[in-house]
Coordinates of C-alpha atoms and ligand atoms in Angstrom, one line a residue:
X21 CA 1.0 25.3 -9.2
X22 CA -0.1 27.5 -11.8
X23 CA -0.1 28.1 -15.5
X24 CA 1.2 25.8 -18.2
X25 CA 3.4 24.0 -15.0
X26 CA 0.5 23.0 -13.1
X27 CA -0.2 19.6 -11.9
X28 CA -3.3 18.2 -10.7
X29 CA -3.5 15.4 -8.4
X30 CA -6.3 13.2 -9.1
X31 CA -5.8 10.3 -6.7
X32 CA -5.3 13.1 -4.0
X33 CA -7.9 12.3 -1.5
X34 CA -7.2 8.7 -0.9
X35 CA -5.3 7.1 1.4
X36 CA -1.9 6.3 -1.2
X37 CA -0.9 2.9 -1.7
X38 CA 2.6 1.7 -0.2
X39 CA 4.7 0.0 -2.3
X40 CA 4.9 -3.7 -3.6
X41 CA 7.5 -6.3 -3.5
X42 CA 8.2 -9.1 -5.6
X43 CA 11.0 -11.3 -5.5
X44 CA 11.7 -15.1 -7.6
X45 CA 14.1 -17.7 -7.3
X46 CA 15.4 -20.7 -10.0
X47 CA 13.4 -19.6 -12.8
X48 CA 15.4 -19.3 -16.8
X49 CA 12.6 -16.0 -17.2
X50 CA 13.5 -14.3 -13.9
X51 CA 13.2 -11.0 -14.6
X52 CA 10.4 -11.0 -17.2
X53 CA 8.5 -13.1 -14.2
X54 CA 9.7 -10.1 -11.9
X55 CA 8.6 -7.3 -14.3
X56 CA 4.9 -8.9 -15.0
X57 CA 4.3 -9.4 -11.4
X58 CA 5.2 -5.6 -10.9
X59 CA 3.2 -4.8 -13.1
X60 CA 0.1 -6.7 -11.0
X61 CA 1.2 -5.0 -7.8
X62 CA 1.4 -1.8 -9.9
X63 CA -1.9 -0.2 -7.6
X64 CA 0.6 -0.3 -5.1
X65 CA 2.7 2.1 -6.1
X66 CA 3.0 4.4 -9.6
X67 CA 6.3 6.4 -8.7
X68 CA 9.2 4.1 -9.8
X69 CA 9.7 1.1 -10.3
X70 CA 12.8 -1.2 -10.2
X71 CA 14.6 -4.8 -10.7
X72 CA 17.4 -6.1 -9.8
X73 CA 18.5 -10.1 -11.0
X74 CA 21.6 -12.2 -10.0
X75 CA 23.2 -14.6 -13.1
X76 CA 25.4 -16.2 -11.3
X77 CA 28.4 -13.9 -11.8
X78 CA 26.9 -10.3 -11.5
X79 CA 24.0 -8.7 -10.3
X80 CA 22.6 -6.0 -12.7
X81 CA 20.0 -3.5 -12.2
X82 CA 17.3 -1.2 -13.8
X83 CA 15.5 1.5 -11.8
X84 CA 13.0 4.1 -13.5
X85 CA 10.9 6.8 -12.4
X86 CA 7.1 6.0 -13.4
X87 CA 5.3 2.8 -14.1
X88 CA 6.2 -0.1 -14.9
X89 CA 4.5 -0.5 -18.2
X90 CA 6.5 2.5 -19.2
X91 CA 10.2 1.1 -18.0
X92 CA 10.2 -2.9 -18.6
X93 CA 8.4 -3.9 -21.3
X94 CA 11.1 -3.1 -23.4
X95 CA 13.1 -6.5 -24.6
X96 CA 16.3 -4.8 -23.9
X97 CA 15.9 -3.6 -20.9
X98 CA 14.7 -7.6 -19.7
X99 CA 18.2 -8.5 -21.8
X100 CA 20.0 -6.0 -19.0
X101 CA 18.7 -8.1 -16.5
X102 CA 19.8 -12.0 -17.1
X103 CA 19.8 -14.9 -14.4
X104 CA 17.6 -16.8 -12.3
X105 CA 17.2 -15.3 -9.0
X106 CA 15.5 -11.1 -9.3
X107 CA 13.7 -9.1 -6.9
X108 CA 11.7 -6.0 -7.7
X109 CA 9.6 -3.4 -6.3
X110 CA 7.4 -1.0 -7.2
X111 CA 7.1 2.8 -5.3
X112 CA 5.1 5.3 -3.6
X113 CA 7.2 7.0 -1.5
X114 CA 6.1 7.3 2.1
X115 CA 10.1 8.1 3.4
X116 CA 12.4 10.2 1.4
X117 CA 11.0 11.7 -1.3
X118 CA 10.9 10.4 -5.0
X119 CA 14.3 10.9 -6.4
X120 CA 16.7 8.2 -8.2
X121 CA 18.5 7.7 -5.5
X122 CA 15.5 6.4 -3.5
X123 CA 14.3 3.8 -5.9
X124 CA 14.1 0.7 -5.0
X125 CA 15.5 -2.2 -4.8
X126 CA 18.9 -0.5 -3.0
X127 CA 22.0 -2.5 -3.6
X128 CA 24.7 -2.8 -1.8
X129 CA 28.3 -4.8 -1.9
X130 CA 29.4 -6.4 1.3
X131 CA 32.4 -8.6 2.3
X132 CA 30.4 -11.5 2.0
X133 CA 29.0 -10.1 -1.6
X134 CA 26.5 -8.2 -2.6
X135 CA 22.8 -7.4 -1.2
X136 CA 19.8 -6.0 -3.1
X137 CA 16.9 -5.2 -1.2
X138 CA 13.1 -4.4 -1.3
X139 CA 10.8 -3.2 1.2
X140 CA 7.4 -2.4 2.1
X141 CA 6.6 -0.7 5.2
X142 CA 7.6 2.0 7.4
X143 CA 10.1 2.1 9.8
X144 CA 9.2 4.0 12.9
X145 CA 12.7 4.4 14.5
X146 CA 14.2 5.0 10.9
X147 CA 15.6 8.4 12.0
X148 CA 17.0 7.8 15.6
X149 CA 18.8 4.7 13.9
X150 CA 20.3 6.5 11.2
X151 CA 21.7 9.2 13.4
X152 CA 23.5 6.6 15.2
X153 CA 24.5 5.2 12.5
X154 CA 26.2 8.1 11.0
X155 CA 27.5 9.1 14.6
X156 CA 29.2 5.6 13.9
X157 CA 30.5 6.8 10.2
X158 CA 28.1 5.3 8.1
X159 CA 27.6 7.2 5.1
X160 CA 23.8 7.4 3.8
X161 CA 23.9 7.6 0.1
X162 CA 19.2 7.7 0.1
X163 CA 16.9 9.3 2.5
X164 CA 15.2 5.9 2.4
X165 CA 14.1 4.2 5.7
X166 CA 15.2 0.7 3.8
X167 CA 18.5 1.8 3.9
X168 CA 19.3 1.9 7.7
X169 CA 18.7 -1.6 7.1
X170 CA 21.3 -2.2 4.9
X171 CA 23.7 -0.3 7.1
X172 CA 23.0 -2.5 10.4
X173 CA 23.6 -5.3 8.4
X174 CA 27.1 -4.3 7.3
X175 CA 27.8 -3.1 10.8
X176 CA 27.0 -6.5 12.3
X177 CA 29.4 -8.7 14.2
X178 CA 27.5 -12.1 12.8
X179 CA 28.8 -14.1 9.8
X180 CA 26.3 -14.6 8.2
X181 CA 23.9 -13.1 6.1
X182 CA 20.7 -14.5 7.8
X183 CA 22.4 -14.0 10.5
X184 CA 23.7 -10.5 9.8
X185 CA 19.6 -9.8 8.9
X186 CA 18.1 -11.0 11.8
X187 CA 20.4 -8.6 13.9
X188 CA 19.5 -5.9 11.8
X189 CA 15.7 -6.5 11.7
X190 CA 16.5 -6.9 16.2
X191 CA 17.2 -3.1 15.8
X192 CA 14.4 -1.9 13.3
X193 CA 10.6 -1.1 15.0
X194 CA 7.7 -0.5 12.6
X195 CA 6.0 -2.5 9.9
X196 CA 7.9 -4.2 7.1
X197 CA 7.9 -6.9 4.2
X198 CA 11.0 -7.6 2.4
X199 CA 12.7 -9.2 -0.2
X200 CA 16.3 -9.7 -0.4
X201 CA 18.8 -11.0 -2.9
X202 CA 22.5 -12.5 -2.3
X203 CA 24.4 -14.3 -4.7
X204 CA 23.1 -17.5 -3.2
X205 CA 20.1 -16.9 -1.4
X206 CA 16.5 -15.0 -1.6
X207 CA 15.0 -13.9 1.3
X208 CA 11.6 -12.9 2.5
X209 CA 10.3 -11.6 5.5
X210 CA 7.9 -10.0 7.4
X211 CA 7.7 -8.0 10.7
X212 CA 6.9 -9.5 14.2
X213 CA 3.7 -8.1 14.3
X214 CA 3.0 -8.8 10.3
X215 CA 1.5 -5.3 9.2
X216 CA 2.0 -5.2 5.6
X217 CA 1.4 -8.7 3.3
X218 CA 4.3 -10.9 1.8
X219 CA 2.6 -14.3 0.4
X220 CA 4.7 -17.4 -1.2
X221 CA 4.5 -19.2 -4.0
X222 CA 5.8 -21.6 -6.5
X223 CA 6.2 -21.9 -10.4
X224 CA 7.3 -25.5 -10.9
X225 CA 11.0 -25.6 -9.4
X226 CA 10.8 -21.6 -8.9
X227 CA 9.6 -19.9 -5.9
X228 CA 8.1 -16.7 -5.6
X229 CA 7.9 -13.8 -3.0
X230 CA 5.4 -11.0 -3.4
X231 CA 3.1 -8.4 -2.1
X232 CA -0.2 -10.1 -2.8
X233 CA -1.6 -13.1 -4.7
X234 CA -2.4 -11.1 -7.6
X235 CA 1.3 -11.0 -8.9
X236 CA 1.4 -15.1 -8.7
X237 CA -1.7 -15.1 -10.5
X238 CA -0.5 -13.2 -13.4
X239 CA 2.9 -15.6 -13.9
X240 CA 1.0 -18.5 -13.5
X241 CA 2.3 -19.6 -10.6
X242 CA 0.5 -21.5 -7.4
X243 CA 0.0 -19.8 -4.2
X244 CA 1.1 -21.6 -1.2
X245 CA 0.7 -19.4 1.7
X246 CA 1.0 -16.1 3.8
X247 CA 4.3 -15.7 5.0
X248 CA 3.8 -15.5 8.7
X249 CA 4.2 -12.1 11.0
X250 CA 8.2 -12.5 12.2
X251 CA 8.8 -15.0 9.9
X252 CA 12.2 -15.1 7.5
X253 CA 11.9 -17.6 4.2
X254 CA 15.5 -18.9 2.8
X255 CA 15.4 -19.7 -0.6
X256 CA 18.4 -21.5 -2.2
X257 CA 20.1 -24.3 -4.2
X258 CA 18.9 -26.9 -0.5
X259 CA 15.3 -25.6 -0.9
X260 CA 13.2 -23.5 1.3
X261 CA 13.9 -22.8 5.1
X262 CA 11.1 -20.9 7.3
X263 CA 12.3 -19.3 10.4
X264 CA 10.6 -17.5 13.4
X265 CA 13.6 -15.5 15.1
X266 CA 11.4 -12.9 16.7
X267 CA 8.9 -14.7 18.9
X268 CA 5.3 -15.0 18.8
X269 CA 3.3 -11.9 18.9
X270 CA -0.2 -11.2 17.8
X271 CA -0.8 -10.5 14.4
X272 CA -1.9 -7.1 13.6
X273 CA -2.4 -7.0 10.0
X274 CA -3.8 -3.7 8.6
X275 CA -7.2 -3.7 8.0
X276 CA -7.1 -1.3 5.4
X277 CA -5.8 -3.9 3.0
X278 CA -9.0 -5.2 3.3
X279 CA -11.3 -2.1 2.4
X280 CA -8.9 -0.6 -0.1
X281 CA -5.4 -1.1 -0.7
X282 CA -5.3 -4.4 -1.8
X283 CA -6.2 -5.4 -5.8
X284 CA -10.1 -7.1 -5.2
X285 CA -8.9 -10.4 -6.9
X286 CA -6.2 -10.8 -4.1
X287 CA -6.2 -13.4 -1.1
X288 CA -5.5 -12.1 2.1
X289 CA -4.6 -14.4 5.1
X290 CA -6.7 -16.8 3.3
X291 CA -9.6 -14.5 2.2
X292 CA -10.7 -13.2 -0.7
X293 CA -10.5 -9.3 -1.1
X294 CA -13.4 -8.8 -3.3
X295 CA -15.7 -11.1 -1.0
X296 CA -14.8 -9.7 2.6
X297 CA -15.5 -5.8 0.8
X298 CA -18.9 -7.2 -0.4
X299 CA -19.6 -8.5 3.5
X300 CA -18.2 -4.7 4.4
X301 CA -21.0 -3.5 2.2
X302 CA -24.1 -5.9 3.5
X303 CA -23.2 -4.6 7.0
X304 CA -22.9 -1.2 6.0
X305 CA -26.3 -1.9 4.8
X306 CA -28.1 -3.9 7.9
X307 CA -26.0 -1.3 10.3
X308 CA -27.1 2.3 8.5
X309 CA -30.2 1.6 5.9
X310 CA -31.5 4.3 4.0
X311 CA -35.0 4.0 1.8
X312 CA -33.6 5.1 -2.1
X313 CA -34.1 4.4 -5.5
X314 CA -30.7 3.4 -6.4
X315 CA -27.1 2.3 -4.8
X316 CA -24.2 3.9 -6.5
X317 CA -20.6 3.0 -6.1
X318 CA -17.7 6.2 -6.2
X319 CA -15.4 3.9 -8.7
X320 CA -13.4 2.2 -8.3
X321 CA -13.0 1.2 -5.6
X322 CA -16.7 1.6 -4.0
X323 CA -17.7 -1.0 -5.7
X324 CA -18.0 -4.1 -4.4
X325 CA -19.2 -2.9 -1.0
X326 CA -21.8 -0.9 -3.0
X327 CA -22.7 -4.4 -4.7
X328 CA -23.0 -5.7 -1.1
X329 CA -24.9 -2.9 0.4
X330 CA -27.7 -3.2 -2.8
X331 CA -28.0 -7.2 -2.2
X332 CA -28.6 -6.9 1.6
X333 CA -30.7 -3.8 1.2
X334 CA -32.8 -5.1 -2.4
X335 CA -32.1 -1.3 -4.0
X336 CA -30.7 -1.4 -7.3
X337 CA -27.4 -1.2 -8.5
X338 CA -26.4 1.5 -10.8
X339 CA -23.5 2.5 -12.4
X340 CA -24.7 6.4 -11.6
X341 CA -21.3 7.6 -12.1
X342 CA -18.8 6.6 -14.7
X343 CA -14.6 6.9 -14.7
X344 CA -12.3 7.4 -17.1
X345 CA -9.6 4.9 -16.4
X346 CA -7.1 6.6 -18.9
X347 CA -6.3 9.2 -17.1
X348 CA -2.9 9.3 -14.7
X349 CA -2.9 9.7 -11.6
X350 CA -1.1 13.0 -12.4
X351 CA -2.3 15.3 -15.5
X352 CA -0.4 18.1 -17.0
X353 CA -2.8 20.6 -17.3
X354 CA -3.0 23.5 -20.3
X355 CA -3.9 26.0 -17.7
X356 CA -5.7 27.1 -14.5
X357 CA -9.2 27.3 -16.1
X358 CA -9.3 23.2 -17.3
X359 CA -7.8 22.1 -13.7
X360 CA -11.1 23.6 -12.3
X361 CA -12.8 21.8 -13.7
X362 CA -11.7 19.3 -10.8
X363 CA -12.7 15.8 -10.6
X364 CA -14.8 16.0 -14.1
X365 CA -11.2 15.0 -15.5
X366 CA -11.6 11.3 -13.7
X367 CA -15.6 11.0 -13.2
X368 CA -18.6 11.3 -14.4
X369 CA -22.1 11.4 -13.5
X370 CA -24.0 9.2 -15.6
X371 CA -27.1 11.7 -15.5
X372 CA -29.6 9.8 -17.2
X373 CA -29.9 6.8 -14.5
X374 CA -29.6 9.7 -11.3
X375 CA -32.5 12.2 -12.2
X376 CA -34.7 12.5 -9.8
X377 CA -33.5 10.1 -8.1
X378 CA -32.8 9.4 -3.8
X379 CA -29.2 7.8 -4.0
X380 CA -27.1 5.4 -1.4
X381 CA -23.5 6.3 -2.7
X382 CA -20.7 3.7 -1.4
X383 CA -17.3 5.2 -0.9
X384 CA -14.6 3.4 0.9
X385 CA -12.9 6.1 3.0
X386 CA -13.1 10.2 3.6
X387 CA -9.9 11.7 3.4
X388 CA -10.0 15.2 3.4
X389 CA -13.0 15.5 1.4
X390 CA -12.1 17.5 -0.9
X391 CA -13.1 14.8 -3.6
X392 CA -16.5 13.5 -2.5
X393 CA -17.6 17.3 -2.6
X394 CA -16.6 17.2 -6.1
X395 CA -18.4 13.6 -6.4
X396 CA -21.3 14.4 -4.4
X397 CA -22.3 18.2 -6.5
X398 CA -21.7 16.3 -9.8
X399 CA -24.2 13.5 -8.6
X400 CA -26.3 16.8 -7.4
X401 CA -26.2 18.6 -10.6
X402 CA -27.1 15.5 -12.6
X403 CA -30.5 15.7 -11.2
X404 CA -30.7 13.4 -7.9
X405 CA -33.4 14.4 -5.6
X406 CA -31.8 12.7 -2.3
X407 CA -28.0 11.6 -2.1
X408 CA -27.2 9.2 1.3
X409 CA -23.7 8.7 1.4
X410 CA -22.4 5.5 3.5
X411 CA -18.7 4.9 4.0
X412 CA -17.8 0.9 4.3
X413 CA -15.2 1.7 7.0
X414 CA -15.1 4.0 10.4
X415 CA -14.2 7.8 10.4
X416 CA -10.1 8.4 9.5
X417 CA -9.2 10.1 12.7
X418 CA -5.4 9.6 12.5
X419 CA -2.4 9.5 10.1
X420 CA -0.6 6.0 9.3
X421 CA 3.2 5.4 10.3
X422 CA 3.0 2.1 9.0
X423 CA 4.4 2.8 4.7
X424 CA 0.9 4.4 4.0
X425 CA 1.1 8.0 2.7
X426 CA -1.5 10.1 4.6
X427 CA -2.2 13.5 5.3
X428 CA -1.7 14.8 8.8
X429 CA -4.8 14.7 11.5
X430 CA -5.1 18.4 11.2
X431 CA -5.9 17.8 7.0
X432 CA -8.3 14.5 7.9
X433 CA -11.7 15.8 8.1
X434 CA -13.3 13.7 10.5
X435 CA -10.2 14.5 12.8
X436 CA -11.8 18.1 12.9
X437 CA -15.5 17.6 12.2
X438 CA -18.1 15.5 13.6
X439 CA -20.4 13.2 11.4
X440 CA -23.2 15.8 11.1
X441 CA -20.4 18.6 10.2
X442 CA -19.1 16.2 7.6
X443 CA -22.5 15.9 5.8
X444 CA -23.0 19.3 5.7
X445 CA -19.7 20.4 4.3
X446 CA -19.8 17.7 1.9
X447 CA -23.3 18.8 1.3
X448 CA -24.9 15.0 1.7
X449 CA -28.6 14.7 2.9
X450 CA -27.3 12.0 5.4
X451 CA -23.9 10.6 5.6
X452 CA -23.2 7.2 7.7
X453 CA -19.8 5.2 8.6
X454 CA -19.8 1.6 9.1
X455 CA -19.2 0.4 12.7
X456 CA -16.0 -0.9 14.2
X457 CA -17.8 -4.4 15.1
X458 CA -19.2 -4.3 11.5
X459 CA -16.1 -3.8 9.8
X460 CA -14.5 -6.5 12.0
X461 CA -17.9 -9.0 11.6
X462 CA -17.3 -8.4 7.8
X463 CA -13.6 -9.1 8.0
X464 CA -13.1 -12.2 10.6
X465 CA -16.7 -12.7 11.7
X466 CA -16.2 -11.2 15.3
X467 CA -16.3 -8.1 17.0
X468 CA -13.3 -6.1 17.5
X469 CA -11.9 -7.1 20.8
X470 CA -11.3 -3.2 22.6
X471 CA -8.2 -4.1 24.3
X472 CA -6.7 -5.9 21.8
X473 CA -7.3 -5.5 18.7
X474 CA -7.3 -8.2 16.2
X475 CA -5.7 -5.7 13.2
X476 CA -3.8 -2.5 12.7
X477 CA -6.6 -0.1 12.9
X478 CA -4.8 2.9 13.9
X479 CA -5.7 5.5 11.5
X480 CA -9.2 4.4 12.5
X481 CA -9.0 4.1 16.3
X482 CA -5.5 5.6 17.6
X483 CA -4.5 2.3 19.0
X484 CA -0.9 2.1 17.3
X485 CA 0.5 -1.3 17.9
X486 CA 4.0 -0.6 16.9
X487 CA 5.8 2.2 19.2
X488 CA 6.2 5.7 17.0
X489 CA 9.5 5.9 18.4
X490 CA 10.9 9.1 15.9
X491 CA 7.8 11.0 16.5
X492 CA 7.9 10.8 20.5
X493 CA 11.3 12.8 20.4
X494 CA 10.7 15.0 17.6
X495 CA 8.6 16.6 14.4
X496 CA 8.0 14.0 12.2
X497 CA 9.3 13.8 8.7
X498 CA 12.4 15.6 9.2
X499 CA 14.6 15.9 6.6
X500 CA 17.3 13.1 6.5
X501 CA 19.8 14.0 4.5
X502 CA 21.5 17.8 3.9
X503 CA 21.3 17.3 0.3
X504 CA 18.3 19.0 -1.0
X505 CA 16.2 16.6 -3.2
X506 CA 15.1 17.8 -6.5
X507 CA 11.6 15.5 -7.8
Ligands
SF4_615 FE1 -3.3 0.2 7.9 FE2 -4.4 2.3 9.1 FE3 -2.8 0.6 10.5 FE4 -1.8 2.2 8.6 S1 -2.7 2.9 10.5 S2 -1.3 0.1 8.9 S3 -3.4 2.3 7.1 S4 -4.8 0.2 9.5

């Protein structure tokens, strides 16, 4: 990456966001509905974007690279899309890379019609499926996971299209929420163990599938629930069906929704996001307290466990460092000089409230670390005498299989470092993580139960509670189709 061709990363040392799925039924607006509650699930993903509707006769699509802002808020290209019934989804790729051909929603045209479909999640037997599947002459036309998917379900020996689903969903391990669209029927569903969200809703006769409240919010419409881990919602012309074809199972939700992924205004499994990250941050503060002038959030999304952390403690609040919101996530830049000058491009240090100052900063997470040393010599140079850095969730020790784009362990820096390594390299006077039993307290208001686990917490603990299947018999990520894929 050099020269005029250079891109810059800013979001680069975060965990990504998956993707988010939306999906409405028996509403005149479909698609418009579909496109402005994309376009609330939009932190979820920022690579492509897509829709695909039903009117009764045809189904008609529109897939983009890039947000959504940028693709559907064109008139004509909500005209394209006419009917009732849409599903849409919005992308960060964690299988196959970003190319057309992997934009979601796939489509697909079966004997018994055709099948758009959505997914978030991660399959983790994606690859040994799809070899058998082509030993059986299937013919793979993405190198996404969602596709084996629609390939089991044309392969199966069931009439139906529930039917057909729940056999192929029998053959699929790993996490996933869906939305799917026939020419009758929208369904929704979520994996036995319920990994990634999928809430319902309703609009007065319409019903709505989607990643998280925030996209009913935005339409108007009235949440009604979490769809349950393993469970399938019907949707058509009779109404709405619930059914549980997998069994019971404990749910293990990922916790990470809760400390970052998930928009602040969002309800998950009945609680609010910005409220359980405000609890993370009063027991950061009551678990690893720090005498300081001032508590400091890393924006954005520091912030409401900082707010927690300065109520419990009584330190200020500051806004000590400041970010530009207009900025991409990716940024052309003029040349090699301008992208040194690093994370500048998205913060600031607001250097007038952090002279000679001792200051608690609140991050979320450390990735790889490469930005909070950028955060943490900007906060330096701005003149604070002390900086305590406290992270409102346990070290990242592992990668995430579950639709969550990490780096590998050997890039994660607590995988490699110790805490007092950490604060050295980072070049903190004192660096803390919040505990395990805090983080749980803060979420559900008990402690983590050590043999089983009340949430995903993998890339936290190692505990995976979905089998990593593909990764037991080989490399991970291999490449899954001979065509090489241009971004
Ligand atoms: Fe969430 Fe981490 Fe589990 Fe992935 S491994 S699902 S990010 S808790």
């Amino acid at each position: 990456m050099t020269g005029r061709q250079a891109i810059y990363n800013i979001g680069s040392d975060k965990f990504h966001e998956e993707c988010g799925v939306f999906g409405i039924y028996g509403s005149p607006d479909a698609s418009t509905r579909t496109a402005l509650g994309l376009h609330a699930l939009q932190h979820r993903g920022q690579e492509a974007a897509g829709v695909v509707s039903y009117d009764g006769e045809h189904f008609h699509s529109h897939r983009a690279l890039g947000v959504v802002g940028d693709n559907f808020s064109n008139r004509k290209v909500i005209d394209r899309l006419p009917g009732t019934m849409a599903i849409g989804h919005v992308r960060y790729s964690t299988t196959g890379n970003t190319v057309f051909r992997n934009i979601q929603p796939l489509f697909a045209d079966f004997e018994f019609g055709g099948l758009a479909i959505a997914h978030n999640g991660n399959l983790t037997n994606a690859y040994a499926t799809r070899k058998s599947l082509v030993q059986r002459g299937c013919i793979f036309q993405s190198t996404s996971d969602t596709e084996t998917i629609i390939h089991l379900i044309a392969m199966s020996e069931y009439s139906t299209v529930v039917d057909r689903t729940i056999d192929a969903l029998r053959q699929v391990e790993g996490a996933y929420s869906l939305v799917a669209l026939t020419r009758e029927k929208l369904l929704g569903m979520r994996d036995p163990l319920g990994i990634r969200p999928l809430v319902l809703g309703r609009f007065g006769d319409s019903y709505i599938l989607a990643s998280e409240t925030c996209a009913l919010d935005i339409i108007g419409a009235e949440f009604i629930r979490d769809v349950e881990p393993g469970e399938i919602i019907i949707i058509d012309r009779k109404g709405l069906r619930s059914i549980k074809p997998f069994g019971k199972a404990p749910s293990k939700f990922c916790i990470f929704e809760y400390i970052y992924f998930a928009r602040p205004d969002s309800m998950m499994e009945g609680k609010n996001v910005y409220t359980v990250r405000k609890r993370i941050g009063r027991a950061l503060a009551r678990e690893k307290p720090v005498k300081a002038d001032l508590v400091v959030p890393v924006p954005d999304s520091g912030g409401p466990a900082a707010l927690g952390y300065a109520e419990e403690s009584g330190i200020p609040y500051e806004m000590g460092i400041i970010r530009n919101h207009y900025i991409g996530r990716t940024f052309i830049e003029p040349s090699d000089h301008i992208r040194h000058l690093g994370v500048k491009l998205k913060h600031n240090a607001n250097a007038a409230y952090l002279k000679g100052k001792s200051v608690v900063l609140i991050d979320d997470s450390i990735v790889r670390g490469t930005t909070s040393l950028k955060i943490v010599e900007m906060v330096r140079n701005a003149g604070a005498r002390e900086i305590h850095m406290r992270i409102s969730s346990p070290p990242i020790k592992q990668s995430c299989f579950y639709g969550i784009d990490t780096p590998s362990s050997a890039e994660l820096l607590a995988a490699n470092m110790d805490i007092d390594e950490i604060a050295s390299h980072i070049g903190v006077d004192s660096l803390a993580y919040l505990t395990f039993d805090g983080l749980y307290q803060a979420v559900r208001g008990e402690n983590r139960n050590p043999k089983q686990p009340q949430f995903c917490d993998a890339c936290f603990s190692g505990d995976y509670p979905v089998r990593l299947r593909d990764r037991e018999s080989g490399p991970a990520n291999r490449q899954l189709s001979l065509l090489a894929e241009q971004e």
